Structure formats: structure tokens, C-alpha cells
mmCIF file of C-alpha atoms and ligand atoms in Angstrom:
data_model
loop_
_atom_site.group_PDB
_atom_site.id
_atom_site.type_symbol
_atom_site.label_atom_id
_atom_site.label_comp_id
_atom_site.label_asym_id
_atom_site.label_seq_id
_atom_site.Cartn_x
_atom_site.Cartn_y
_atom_site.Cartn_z
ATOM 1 C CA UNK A 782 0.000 0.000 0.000
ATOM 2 C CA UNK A 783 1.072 3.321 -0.783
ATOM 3 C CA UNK A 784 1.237 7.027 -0.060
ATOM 4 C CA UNK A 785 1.327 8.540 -3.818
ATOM 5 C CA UNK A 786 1.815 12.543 -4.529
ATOM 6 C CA UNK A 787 -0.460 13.826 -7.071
ATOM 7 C CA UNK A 788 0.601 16.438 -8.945
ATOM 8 C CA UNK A 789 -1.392 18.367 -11.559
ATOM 9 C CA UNK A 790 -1.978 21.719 -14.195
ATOM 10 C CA UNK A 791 1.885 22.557 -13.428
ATOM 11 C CA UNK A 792 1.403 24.530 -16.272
ATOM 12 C CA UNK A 793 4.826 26.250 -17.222
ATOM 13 C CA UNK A 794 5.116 27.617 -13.859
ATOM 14 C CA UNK A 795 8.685 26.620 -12.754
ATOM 15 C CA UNK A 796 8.470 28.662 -9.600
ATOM 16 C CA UNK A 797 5.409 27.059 -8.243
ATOM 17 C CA UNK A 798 6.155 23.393 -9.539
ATOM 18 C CA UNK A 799 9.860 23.737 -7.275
ATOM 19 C CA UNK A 800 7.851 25.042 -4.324
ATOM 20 C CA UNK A 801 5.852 21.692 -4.212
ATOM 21 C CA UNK A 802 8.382 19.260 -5.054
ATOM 22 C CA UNK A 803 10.239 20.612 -1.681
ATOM 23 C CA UNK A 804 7.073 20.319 -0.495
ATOM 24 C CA UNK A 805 6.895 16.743 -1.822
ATOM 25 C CA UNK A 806 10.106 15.706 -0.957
ATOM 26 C CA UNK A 807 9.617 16.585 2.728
ATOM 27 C CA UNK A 808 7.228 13.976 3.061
ATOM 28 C CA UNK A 809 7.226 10.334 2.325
ATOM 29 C CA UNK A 810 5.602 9.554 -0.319
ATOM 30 C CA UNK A 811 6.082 6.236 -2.549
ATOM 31 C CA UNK A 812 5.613 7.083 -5.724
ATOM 32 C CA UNK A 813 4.823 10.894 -7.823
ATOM 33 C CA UNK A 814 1.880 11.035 -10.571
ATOM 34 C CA UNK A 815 1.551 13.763 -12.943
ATOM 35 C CA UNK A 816 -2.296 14.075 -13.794
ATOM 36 C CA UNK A 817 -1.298 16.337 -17.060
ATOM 37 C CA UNK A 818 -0.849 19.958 -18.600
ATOM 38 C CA UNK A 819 2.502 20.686 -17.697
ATOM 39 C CA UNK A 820 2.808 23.212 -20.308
ATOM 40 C CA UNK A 821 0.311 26.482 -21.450
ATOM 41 C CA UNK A 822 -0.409 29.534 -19.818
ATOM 42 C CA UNK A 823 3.051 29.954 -17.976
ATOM 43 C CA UNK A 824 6.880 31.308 -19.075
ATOM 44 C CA UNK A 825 9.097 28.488 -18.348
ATOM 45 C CA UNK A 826 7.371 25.322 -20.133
ATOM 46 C CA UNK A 827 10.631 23.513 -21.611
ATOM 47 C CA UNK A 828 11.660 23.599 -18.024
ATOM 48 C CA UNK A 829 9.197 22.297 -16.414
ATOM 49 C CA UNK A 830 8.731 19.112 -18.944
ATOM 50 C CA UNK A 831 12.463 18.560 -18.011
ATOM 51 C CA UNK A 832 11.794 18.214 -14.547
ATOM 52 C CA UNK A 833 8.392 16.482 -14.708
ATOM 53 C CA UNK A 834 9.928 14.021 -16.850
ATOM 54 C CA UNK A 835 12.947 13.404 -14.185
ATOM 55 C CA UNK A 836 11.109 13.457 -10.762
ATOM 56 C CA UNK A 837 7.383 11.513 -11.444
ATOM 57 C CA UNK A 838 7.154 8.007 -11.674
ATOM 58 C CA UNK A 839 3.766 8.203 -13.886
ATOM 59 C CA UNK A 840 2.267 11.499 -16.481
ATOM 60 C CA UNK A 841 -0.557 11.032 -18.370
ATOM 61 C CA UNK A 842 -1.461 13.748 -21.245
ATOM 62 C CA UNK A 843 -3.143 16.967 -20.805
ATOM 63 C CA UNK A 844 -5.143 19.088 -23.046
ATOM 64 C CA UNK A 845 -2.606 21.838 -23.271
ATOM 65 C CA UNK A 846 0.026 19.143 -23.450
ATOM 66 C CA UNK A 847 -1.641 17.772 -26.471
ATOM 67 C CA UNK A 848 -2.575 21.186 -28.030
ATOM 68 C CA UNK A 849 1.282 22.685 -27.648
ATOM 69 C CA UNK A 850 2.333 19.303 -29.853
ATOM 70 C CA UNK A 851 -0.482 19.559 -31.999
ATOM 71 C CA UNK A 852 -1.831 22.592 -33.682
ATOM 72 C CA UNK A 853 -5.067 21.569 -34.969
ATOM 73 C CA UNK A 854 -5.974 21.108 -30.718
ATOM 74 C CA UNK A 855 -6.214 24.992 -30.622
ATOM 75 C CA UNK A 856 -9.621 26.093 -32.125
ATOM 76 C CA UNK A 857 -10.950 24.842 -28.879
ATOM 77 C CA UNK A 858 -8.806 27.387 -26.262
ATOM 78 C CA UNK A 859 -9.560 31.143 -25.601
ATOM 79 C CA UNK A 860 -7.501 33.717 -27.196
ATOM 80 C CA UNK A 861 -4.983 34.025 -23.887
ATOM 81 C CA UNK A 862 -4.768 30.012 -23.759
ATOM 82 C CA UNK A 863 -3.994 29.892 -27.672
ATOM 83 C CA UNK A 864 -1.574 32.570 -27.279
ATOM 84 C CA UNK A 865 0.495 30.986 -24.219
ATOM 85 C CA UNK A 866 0.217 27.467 -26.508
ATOM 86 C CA UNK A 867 1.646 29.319 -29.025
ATOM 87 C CA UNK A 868 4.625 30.646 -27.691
ATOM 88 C CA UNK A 869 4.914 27.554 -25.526
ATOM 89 C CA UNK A 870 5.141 25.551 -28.988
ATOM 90 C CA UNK A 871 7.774 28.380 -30.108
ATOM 91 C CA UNK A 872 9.946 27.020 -26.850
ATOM 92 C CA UNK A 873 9.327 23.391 -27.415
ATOM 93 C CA UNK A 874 12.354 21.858 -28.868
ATOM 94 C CA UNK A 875 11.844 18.736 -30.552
ATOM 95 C CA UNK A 876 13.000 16.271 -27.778
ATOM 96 C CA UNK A 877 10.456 18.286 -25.539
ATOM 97 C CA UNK A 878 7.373 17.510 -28.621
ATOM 98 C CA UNK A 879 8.662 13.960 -28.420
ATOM 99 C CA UNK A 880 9.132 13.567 -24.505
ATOM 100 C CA UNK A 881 5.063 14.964 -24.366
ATOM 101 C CA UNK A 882 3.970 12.251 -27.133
ATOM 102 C CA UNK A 883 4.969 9.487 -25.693
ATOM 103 C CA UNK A 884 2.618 10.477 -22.621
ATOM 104 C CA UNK A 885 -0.999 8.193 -22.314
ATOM 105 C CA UNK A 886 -4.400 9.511 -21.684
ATOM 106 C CA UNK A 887 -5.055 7.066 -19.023
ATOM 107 C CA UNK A 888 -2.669 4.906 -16.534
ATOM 108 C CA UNK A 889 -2.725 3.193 -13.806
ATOM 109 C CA UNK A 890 -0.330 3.219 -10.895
ATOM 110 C CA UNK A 891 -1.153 1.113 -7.306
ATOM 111 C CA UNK A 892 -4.482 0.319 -8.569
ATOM 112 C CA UNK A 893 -5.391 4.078 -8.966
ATOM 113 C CA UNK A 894 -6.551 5.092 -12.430
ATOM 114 C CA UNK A 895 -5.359 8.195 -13.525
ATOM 115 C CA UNK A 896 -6.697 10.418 -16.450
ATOM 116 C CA UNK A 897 -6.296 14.212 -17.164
ATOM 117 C CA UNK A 898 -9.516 14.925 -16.964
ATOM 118 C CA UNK A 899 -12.195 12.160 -16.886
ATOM 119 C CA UNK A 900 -12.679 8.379 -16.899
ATOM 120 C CA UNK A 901 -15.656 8.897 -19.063
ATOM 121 C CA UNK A 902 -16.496 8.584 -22.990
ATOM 122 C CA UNK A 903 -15.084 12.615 -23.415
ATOM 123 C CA UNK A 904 -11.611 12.587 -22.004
ATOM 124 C CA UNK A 905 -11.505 16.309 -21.342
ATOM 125 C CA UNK A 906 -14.984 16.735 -19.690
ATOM 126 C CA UNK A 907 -14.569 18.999 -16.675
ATOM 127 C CA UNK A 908 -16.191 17.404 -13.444
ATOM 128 C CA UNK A 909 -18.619 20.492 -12.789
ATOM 129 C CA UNK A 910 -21.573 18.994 -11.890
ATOM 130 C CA UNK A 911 -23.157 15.787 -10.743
ATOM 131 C CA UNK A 912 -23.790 14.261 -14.777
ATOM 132 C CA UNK A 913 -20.273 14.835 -15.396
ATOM 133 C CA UNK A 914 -19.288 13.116 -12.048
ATOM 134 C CA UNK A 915 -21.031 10.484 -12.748
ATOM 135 C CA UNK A 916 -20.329 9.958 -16.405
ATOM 136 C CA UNK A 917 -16.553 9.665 -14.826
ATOM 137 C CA UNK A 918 -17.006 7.938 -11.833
ATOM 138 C CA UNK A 919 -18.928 5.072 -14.703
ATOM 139 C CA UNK A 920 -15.733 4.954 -16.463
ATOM 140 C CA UNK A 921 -13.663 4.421 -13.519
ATOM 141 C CA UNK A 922 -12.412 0.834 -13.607
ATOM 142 C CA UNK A 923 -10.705 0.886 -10.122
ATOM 143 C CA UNK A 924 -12.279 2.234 -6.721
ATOM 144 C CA UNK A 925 -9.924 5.141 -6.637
ATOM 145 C CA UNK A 926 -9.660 7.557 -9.371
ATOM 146 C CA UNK A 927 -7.438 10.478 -9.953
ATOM 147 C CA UNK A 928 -7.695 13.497 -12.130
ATOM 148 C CA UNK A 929 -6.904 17.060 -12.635
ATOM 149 C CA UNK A 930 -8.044 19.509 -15.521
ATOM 150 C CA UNK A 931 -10.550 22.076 -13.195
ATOM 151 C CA UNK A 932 -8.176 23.211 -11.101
ATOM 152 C CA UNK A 933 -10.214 22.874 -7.927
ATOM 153 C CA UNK A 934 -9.109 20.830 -5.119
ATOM 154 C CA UNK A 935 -11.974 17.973 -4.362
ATOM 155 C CA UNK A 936 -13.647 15.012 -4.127
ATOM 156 C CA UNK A 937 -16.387 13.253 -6.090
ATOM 157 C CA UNK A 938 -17.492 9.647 -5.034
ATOM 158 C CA UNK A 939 -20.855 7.789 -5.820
ATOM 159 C CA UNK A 940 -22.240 4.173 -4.869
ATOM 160 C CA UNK A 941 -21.866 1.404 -7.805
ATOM 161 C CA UNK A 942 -25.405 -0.047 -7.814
ATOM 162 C CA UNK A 943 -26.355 -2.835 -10.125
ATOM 163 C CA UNK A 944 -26.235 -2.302 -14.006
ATOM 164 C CA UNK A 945 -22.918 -0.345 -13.268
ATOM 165 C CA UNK A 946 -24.969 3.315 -12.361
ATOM 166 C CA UNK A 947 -23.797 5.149 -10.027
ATOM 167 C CA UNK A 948 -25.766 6.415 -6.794
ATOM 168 C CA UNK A 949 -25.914 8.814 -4.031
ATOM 169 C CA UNK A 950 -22.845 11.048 -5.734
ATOM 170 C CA UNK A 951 -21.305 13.388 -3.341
ATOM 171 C CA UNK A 952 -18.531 16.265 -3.971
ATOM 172 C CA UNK A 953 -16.450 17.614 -1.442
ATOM 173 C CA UNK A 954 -13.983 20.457 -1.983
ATOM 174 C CA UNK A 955 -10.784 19.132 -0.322
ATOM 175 C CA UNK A 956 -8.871 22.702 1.916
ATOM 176 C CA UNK A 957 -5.474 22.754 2.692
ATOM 177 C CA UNK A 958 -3.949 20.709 4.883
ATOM 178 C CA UNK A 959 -7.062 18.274 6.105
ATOM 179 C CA UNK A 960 -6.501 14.755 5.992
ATOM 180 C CA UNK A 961 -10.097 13.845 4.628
ATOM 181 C CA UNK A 962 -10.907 9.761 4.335
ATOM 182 C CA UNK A 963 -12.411 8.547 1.565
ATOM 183 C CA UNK A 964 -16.013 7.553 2.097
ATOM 184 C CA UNK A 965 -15.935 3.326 2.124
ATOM 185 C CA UNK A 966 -18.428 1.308 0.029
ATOM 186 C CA UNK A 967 -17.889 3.800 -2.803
ATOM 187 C CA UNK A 968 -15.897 4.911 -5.773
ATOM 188 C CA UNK A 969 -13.924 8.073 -5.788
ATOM 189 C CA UNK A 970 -12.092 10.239 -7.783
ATOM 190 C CA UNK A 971 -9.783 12.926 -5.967
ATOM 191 C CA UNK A 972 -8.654 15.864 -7.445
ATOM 192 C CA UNK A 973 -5.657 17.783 -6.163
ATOM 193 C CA UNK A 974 -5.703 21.071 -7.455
ATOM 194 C CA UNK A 975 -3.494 23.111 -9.064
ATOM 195 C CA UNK A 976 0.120 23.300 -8.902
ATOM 196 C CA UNK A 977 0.756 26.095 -11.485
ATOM 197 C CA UNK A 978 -2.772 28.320 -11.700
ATOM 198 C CA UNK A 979 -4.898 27.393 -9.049
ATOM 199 C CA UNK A 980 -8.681 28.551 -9.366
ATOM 200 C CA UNK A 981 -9.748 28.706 -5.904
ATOM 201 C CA UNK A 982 -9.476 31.586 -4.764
ATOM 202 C CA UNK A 983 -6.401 30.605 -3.135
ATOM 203 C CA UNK A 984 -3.118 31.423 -4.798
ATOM 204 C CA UNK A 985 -0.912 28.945 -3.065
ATOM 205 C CA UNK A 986 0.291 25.804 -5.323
ATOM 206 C CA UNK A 987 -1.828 22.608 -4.629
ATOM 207 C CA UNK A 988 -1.428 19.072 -4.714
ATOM 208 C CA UNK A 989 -2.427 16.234 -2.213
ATOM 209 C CA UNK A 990 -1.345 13.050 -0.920
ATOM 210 C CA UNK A 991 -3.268 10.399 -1.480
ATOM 211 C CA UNK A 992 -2.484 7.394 0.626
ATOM 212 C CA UNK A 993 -4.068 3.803 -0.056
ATOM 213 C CA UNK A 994 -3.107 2.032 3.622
ATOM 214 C CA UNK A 995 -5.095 4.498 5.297
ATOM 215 C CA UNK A 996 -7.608 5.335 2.413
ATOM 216 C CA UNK A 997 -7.318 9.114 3.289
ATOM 217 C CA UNK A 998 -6.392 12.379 0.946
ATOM 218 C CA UNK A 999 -4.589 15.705 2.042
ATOM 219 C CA UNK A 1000 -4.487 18.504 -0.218
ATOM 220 C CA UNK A 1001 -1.215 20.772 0.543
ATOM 221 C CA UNK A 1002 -0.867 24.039 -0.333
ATOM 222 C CA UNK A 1003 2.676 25.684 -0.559
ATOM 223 C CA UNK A 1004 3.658 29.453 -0.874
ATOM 224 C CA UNK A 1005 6.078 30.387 -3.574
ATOM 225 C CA UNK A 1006 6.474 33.895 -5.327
ATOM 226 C CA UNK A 1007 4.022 34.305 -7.605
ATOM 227 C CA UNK A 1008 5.316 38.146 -8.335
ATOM 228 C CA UNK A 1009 8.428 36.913 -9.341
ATOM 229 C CA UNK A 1010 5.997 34.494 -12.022
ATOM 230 C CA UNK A 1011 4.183 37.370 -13.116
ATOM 231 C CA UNK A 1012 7.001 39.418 -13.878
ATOM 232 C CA UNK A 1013 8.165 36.529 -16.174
ATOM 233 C CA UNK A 1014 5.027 36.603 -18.108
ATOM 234 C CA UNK A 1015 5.081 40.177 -18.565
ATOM 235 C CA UNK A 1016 9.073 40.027 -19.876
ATOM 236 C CA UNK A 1017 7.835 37.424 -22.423
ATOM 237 C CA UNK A 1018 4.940 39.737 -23.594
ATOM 238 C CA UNK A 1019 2.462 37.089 -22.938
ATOM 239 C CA UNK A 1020 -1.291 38.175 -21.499
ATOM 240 C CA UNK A 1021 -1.017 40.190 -18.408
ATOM 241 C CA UNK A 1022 -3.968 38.605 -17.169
ATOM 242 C CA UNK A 1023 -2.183 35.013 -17.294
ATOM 243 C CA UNK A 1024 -0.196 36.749 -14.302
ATOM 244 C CA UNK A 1025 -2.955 38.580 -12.578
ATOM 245 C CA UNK A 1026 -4.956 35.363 -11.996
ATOM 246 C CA UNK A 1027 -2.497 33.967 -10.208
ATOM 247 C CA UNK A 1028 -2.097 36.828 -7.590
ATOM 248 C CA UNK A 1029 -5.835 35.877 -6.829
ATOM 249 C CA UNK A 1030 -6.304 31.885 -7.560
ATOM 250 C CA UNK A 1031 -8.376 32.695 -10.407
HETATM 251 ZN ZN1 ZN B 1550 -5.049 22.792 -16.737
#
């Protein structure tokens, strides 16, 4: 049994994605998952695939991953996304394109299934509301599920009743630092939150433990200079928003 980091949406931000892997390294965990989109949106995204690639055991694909590689991915991202895929694509060299193609949707590490997004028929379906839930928690072929893609720290989990629907769905937002269990006789999918552009209302990078002895997840949230980040977005002449947001978790 195992005490696995999850790490997720690192998204280009070197500062933040050090921060937690001191974070990460303090602690002892077994094994480090990447739930995907280590690149878009922030300045330093050659960097960061470097060190993603040398300190997780496990990264499954994003949908910025996917789009930087792939052009024709980009009709579907706002103007500021498109823009920060752009440049990040500019950056890319081609080891970097071929390091992020080799990456797999889904995967599956200690009997915990890990996707970007969703275990269900659309893989980049954001869990906002109880039909997506429970489209993913249908697709989920192990009790525990892990995904990233919303940016929210939280918790969906639903009983398996016959026929393979799923009942009685509940979602928890997961705060900082609470060692939350998961609820038994059901499946769940956890969500750690954000390492690189969190979106709730809290700018502090997120990620979470997840430990399978004790059946429990902890979201952590680390401090890291997020002024010094924004500074590097403005030098680059991406968005000034892209560096706003993350002043405010937004
Ligand atoms: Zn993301």
C-alpha cells in the first residue's frame, strides 16, 4: 500500500512546480503522478517538462500538453490560452514535442486510475456537476480515481449499484492541509488542485497526498512567489492577465 503525490496543471510555472516538489520531498511519499498539462499559460514550459519528466514516476497527457504538440488542438482554447500554446510551442524543442507524445491519456499506478480529466467517454470533460461526475465515476475501472483539468481541489465519489450506475454522488472540496478519508463502500475520484494556476481563490500551489493504507487524501498548499511568475510573463509579452490570476487563484 502506498502514499502517492499527485501532482497536476503545473502549467509552465517553474516557480510554483519547485515550491511543491520541496514540499513533496519533505514527506514520504512512494511514488509521484503527474495528472497532465505541464505546459500552457506559464513562461518556463521547456523547463518544467524537463523536470516532470525526471522526478514523477507516472504522467498522463493533458489538453494543453496535447494542443502545444499539436496545432489543430487549438480552435478549442480562448484567445490568452492559444496565445500561451503558441509561444509555448515556439519554446518546445523537438525532444520536448517527443518527450510529451509518448505520454498516455489514461494509466494506472497502485491500482489508482489516472486520467487528465475524466474516466468517461469525453476525455476532457470537466467534473462540474453531478452528470459529469457520474459519467466519470462510470468509467472508472478501479475504486480510486485520480484526475486534474478544473483546477479545484476535491472530491467526487458515488455508490456502484447494479447495471454499473452510479448512486448517491457526493462532492467535497478538499482545503489545505485536512486529511479527509475517503467515504468506504464507494468509488472516488480525488482531485488535487493546481500546482501552477490554481482557481480557488487561493493562490498557493496545490497538490495532495493520497495514501491507499489508510484510504485518506490531504491537499497541501505551498507558498512560492508568484510576483516573481508574473514578472516573467510580462518580460515574455504574454497576457497580463495570465499573471494577474495567479495573484488571486483565479
Ligand atoms: Zn489545466
Amino acid at each position: 500500500m502506498t502514499r502517492i503525490a499527485l501532482i497536476a496543471d503545473i502549467h509552465g510555472n517553474l516557480d510554483a512546480f519547485r515550491a511543491v516538489l520541496a514540499d513533496v520531498a519533505a514527506d514520504r511519499v512512494d511514488r509521484i503522478v503527474c495528472l497532465g498539462d505541464i505546459v500552457g499559460y506559464g513562461p518556463e514550459p521547456c523547463e518544467c517538462v524537463e523536470l516532470a519528466f525526471s522526478t514523477c514516476d507516472r504522467i498522463v497527457l493533458g489538453n494543453h500538453d496535447e494542443a502545444a504538440i499539436d496545432e489543430s488542438m487549438r480552435f478549442a482554447f480562448n484567445d490568452r490560452a492559444r496565445e500561451s500554446l503558441e509561444f509555448t510551442a515556439e519554446q518546445l524543442s523537438s525532444e520536448h514535442r517527443s518527450m510529451l507524445a509518448t505520454l498516455p491519456d489514461r494509466a494506472r499506478v497502485d491500482g489508482v486510475s489516472l486520467a487528465h480529466a475524466s474516466f468517461g467517454v469525453e476525455p476532457y470533460e470537466y467534473l462540474y456537476n453531478e452528470d459529469a461526475a457520474i459519467r466519470s465515476l462510470r468509467g472508472l475501472r478501479t475504486r480510486v480515481g485520480a484526475v486534474g483539468h478544473t483546477h479545484h481541489p476535491g472530491l467526487v465519489s458515488g455508490r456502484q449499484a447494479l447495471a454499473g450506475e452510479i448512486e448517491d454522488v457526493t462532492h467535497q472540496t478538499l482545503p489545505g492541509h485536512v486529511v479527509v478519508a475517503l467515504p468506504a463502500d464507494a468509488v472516488s475520484i480525488v482531485n488535487p488542485g493546481s500546482v501552477g494556476q490554481p482557481r480557488d481563490r487561493n493562490p498557493d500551489a496545490s497538490w495532495a497526498v493520497l495514501d491507499m493504507a489508510t484510504q485518506t487524501v490531504q491537499v497541501r498548499r505551498v507558498a512560492y512567489d508568484v510576483q516573481a511568475v508574473q514578472r516573467k510573463i510580462a518580460a515574455i509579452g504574454l497576457p497580463g492577465m495570465l499573471g494577474d490570476r495567479l495573484l488571486v487563484g483565479a
